[in-house]
Amino acid sequence: AAAVSHSGLSSSRHFSRLSPERPTAFQQHRASLNLQHPPAMKRLCQNLPRRPVSRYSLTFILTVLSCSCPALGKKKLYIGALFPMSGGWPGGQACLPAAQMALDLVNNRTDILPDYELELIHYDSMCDPGEATKLLYDLLYTEPIKIVLMPGCSSVSTLVAEAARMWNLIVLSYGSSSPALSNRQRFPTFFRTHPSATLHNPTRVQLFQKWKWTKIATIQQTTEVFTSTLDDLEERVKEAGIEISVRQSFLTDPAVAVKNLKRQDARIIVGLFYETEARKVFCEVYKEKLYGKKYVWFLIGWYADNWFKIKDPSINCTVEQMTEAVEGHVTTEIVMLNPETVRGASNLTSQEFLAQLMSKLGGKNPEETGGFQEAPLAYDAVWALALALNKTVGPLRAKGHRLEDFNYNNRDITAEIYRAMNTSSFEGVSGHVVFDAQGSRMAWTLIEQLQGSGPPADQTVVIEEFRYLSQKLFVSVSVFAGLGILLGIVCLTFNIYNSNVRYIQNSQPYLNNMTAVGCMMSLAAVFPLGIDGLHVHRKQFPIICQFRLWLLGLGFSLAYGSMFTKIWWVHTVFTKKDEKKDKKKHLEPWKLYATVGVLLGIDILSLMIWQIVDPLHITVEKFTREAPKGDLDVLIQPLLEHCNSEKMNTWLGVVYGYKGLLLLLGIFLAYETKSISTEKINDHRAVGMAIYNVAVLCMITAPVTMILSSQQDASFAFASLAIVFSVYITLVVLFVPKMRRLITRGEWQSDAQETMKTGSSTNNNDEEKSRQLERENKELQKIIQEKEERVSELRNQLSERQALRSRRRASTITNQNHSPPPFSITQSDPRSLAPPPGYPAPASDPHPVPQSFANSSSLYQSDSKISRNKCHTSRLQLLYK
């Protein structure tokens, strides 16, 4: 039978050469017999062994039997396929097993073409158009009739698709990427599961624009697929303002083309050629030293993984030399394997498909198997065809046709298959399968770069390099900020816990609580100050910018505003006239809190207006280009990202002006109140000291950080350390003395408990008054001592005067004994004992000494030798006043 069938093939080839537009002799004979009718076929099959037939008739009957005999079960539909097992792209090595896997699953399904069986008739096209022409001739002019053609390479698909229209055949390719095949006028029945090569060009152009390249060079193999791809690329780069300065091509030997690239100083090179020619090209690239960091090669991504390590007798370069030459090249590749774990039309996930394909290949190395990456496309191509044919069964039956009625002149069946293919949409192992208006597959593009000379090679890596803030600096400052926050929590807890102690009460603990909270918020702003692109995505960075602004602004308002309120109140009360001062000495706490609220409200309002009118966003600052060490022939463009707004200087001027005035006013008030003592706010001197330090650090930090804004490490270090030091100084000055006093003096009880313990009315406020009285008493003691000395001197003079008067009186009496006196002076005359001018009479004291003065002066009798009994009370009263 095989021999007869072989001779019959020759006869069919002879009868079919008349015209492809007319039915062959076989087709006319078959139509006249009406062999598709089941009873007729049954009679033919029953009578076949007894009927004498000629050689030609036997061949025809065997052909009909293979298609329609009921004894064979399902009716067969034949697919003519060309799989390149060798040549420029040996994709059939993996695509053929994948297609056979799909056929087996389809034929075993009862819900897809239940009455038919698909059979694959395939040949090796060697990816050669000449060889493909001969094989296409055999497929078309050899029975059985093929319902669909499946070519592989683009050059072969171009030939097959252009000829298929003459036989009303649908062409479905699994490995063709030529942009020319998207021409519906030239290829009206062509579909492909492999996307067009032009799908790479938009990606390439975007990479050129991203890296600011304005000139590129190209080298291509002279075939239609690469020529049309390059024409499309030329149009796209021209629209993008990019020039193709060098354009080289070759047919089989790329040596001259590579030398021309070297001579014309090409740097960015796009290569379009098959895998076998790629090895030739890069062998010449190694010889011409056209590789390294000065050059960037863009290649096609559908080569085998280790294509440059495959032994090729047509080149004289070693594997090490080829590996060195291809280092760093960039590829653009269509995503050919579904990255998601989903079960599609075949009920297989992509990973399950790969596992079965590896089993089908019998342990071959995938990296050395041609077409391994395109195998999912061949698998999905068979499924696309099966689903489309299954979709046509119903419409054809309604028109009185069947799939087995197809012949090369039946346009109706072809039209139904075309409509079904054009509306295909299903999930395959290569992803979602859908065709555009030109019959091409739509898919995603993957960008890869080969980095590293040894395995694992061909990895997708991040190409751009970013420089971030020094991590050691960020960690160190963060540790200090974290410790400061802990210190703030301790101070806040201490202040809340001891708020019933009178000493703490007299320091306005609620304002101190606000200071502690503000300090912790300011320290928390250090963390977002150090966050950059290493920690968050670029889209989230504006949120970090606003967060750090709000934390620092509100933290400053709470911490400094509460201290400013204290010092302002002290200055307001104790620098007024006496009559107004007495009226305002009564402190109303709500006024203090209202003042802090006003300062905080001003900040909130200004920040809200800023964020609404001119929100912060990322801006990029460019610096002078730098030449790295070594002869790399490249320049590095340093870039720095900032949190900025359109009118940043205006907003900063407003904020700095307002805060600066508060700082200056705080320094003035602290200086004015440095010698004032008040029991209502007993820590205002510590507040003044904290204000001095905060103001000085802020006034130095603000201009310095603006100057150092282009140096991210220095700017962050200066700003963050200024915040940390300001907060530490504030917390230590305000809270540590209070802790020390309560711990060392044991004043951990309330005022009532302290009164019961001491049994006296002396308290913390009295101590301040006592110290003031002590200072006054010391000054009065000095004055009293000076007056006592003066009094002693005057008493001596008085004694001398009295003695003189006594002598005069004695002489007068003696004279009276001799003569009568003109007048008499009695001893009782008060004027005789009159004190010197300016002194009151000592006989009486109309002004008694105050009791308070007496008590206070008696405290110092042991220290001074002054006796109050020796000092006339009227004179003491005068000195006291």
PDB file of C-alpha atoms in Angstrom, residues 766-781 856 859-860:
ATOM      1  CA  ASP A 766       8.222  81.641 101.868  1.00  0.00           C
ATOM      2  CA  GLU A 767      11.739  80.490 101.204  1.00  0.00           C
ATOM      3  CA  GLU A 768      11.972  82.787  98.253  1.00  0.00           C
ATOM      4  CA  LYS A 769      10.676  85.655 100.378  1.00  0.00           C
ATOM      5  CA  SER A 770      13.121  84.795 103.176  1.00  0.00           C
ATOM      6  CA  ARG A 771      16.044  84.896 100.814  1.00  0.00           C
ATOM      7  CA  GLN A 772      14.933  88.318  99.623  1.00  0.00           C
ATOM      8  CA  LEU A 773      14.638  89.565 103.228  1.00  0.00           C
ATOM      9  CA  GLU A 774      18.056  88.184 104.051  1.00  0.00           C
ATOM     10  CA  ARG A 775      19.600  90.210 101.286  1.00  0.00           C
ATOM     11  CA  GLU A 776      17.750  93.343 102.461  1.00  0.00           C
ATOM     12  CA  ASN A 777      18.773  92.752 106.103  1.00  0.00           C
ATOM     13  CA  LYS A 778      22.417  92.472 105.194  1.00  0.00           C
ATOM     14  CA  GLU A 779      22.247  95.802 103.419  1.00  0.00           C
ATOM     15  CA  LEU A 780      20.452  97.365 106.412  1.00  0.00           C
ATOM     16  CA  GLN A 781      23.038  95.971 108.832  1.00  0.00           C
ATOM     17  CA  SER A 856      14.113  90.382 111.028  1.00  0.00           C
ATOM     18  CA  LEU A 859      17.887  87.238 113.355  1.00  0.00           C
ATOM     19  CA  TYR A 860      21.294  88.785 112.919  1.00  0.00           C
TER      20      TYR A 860
END
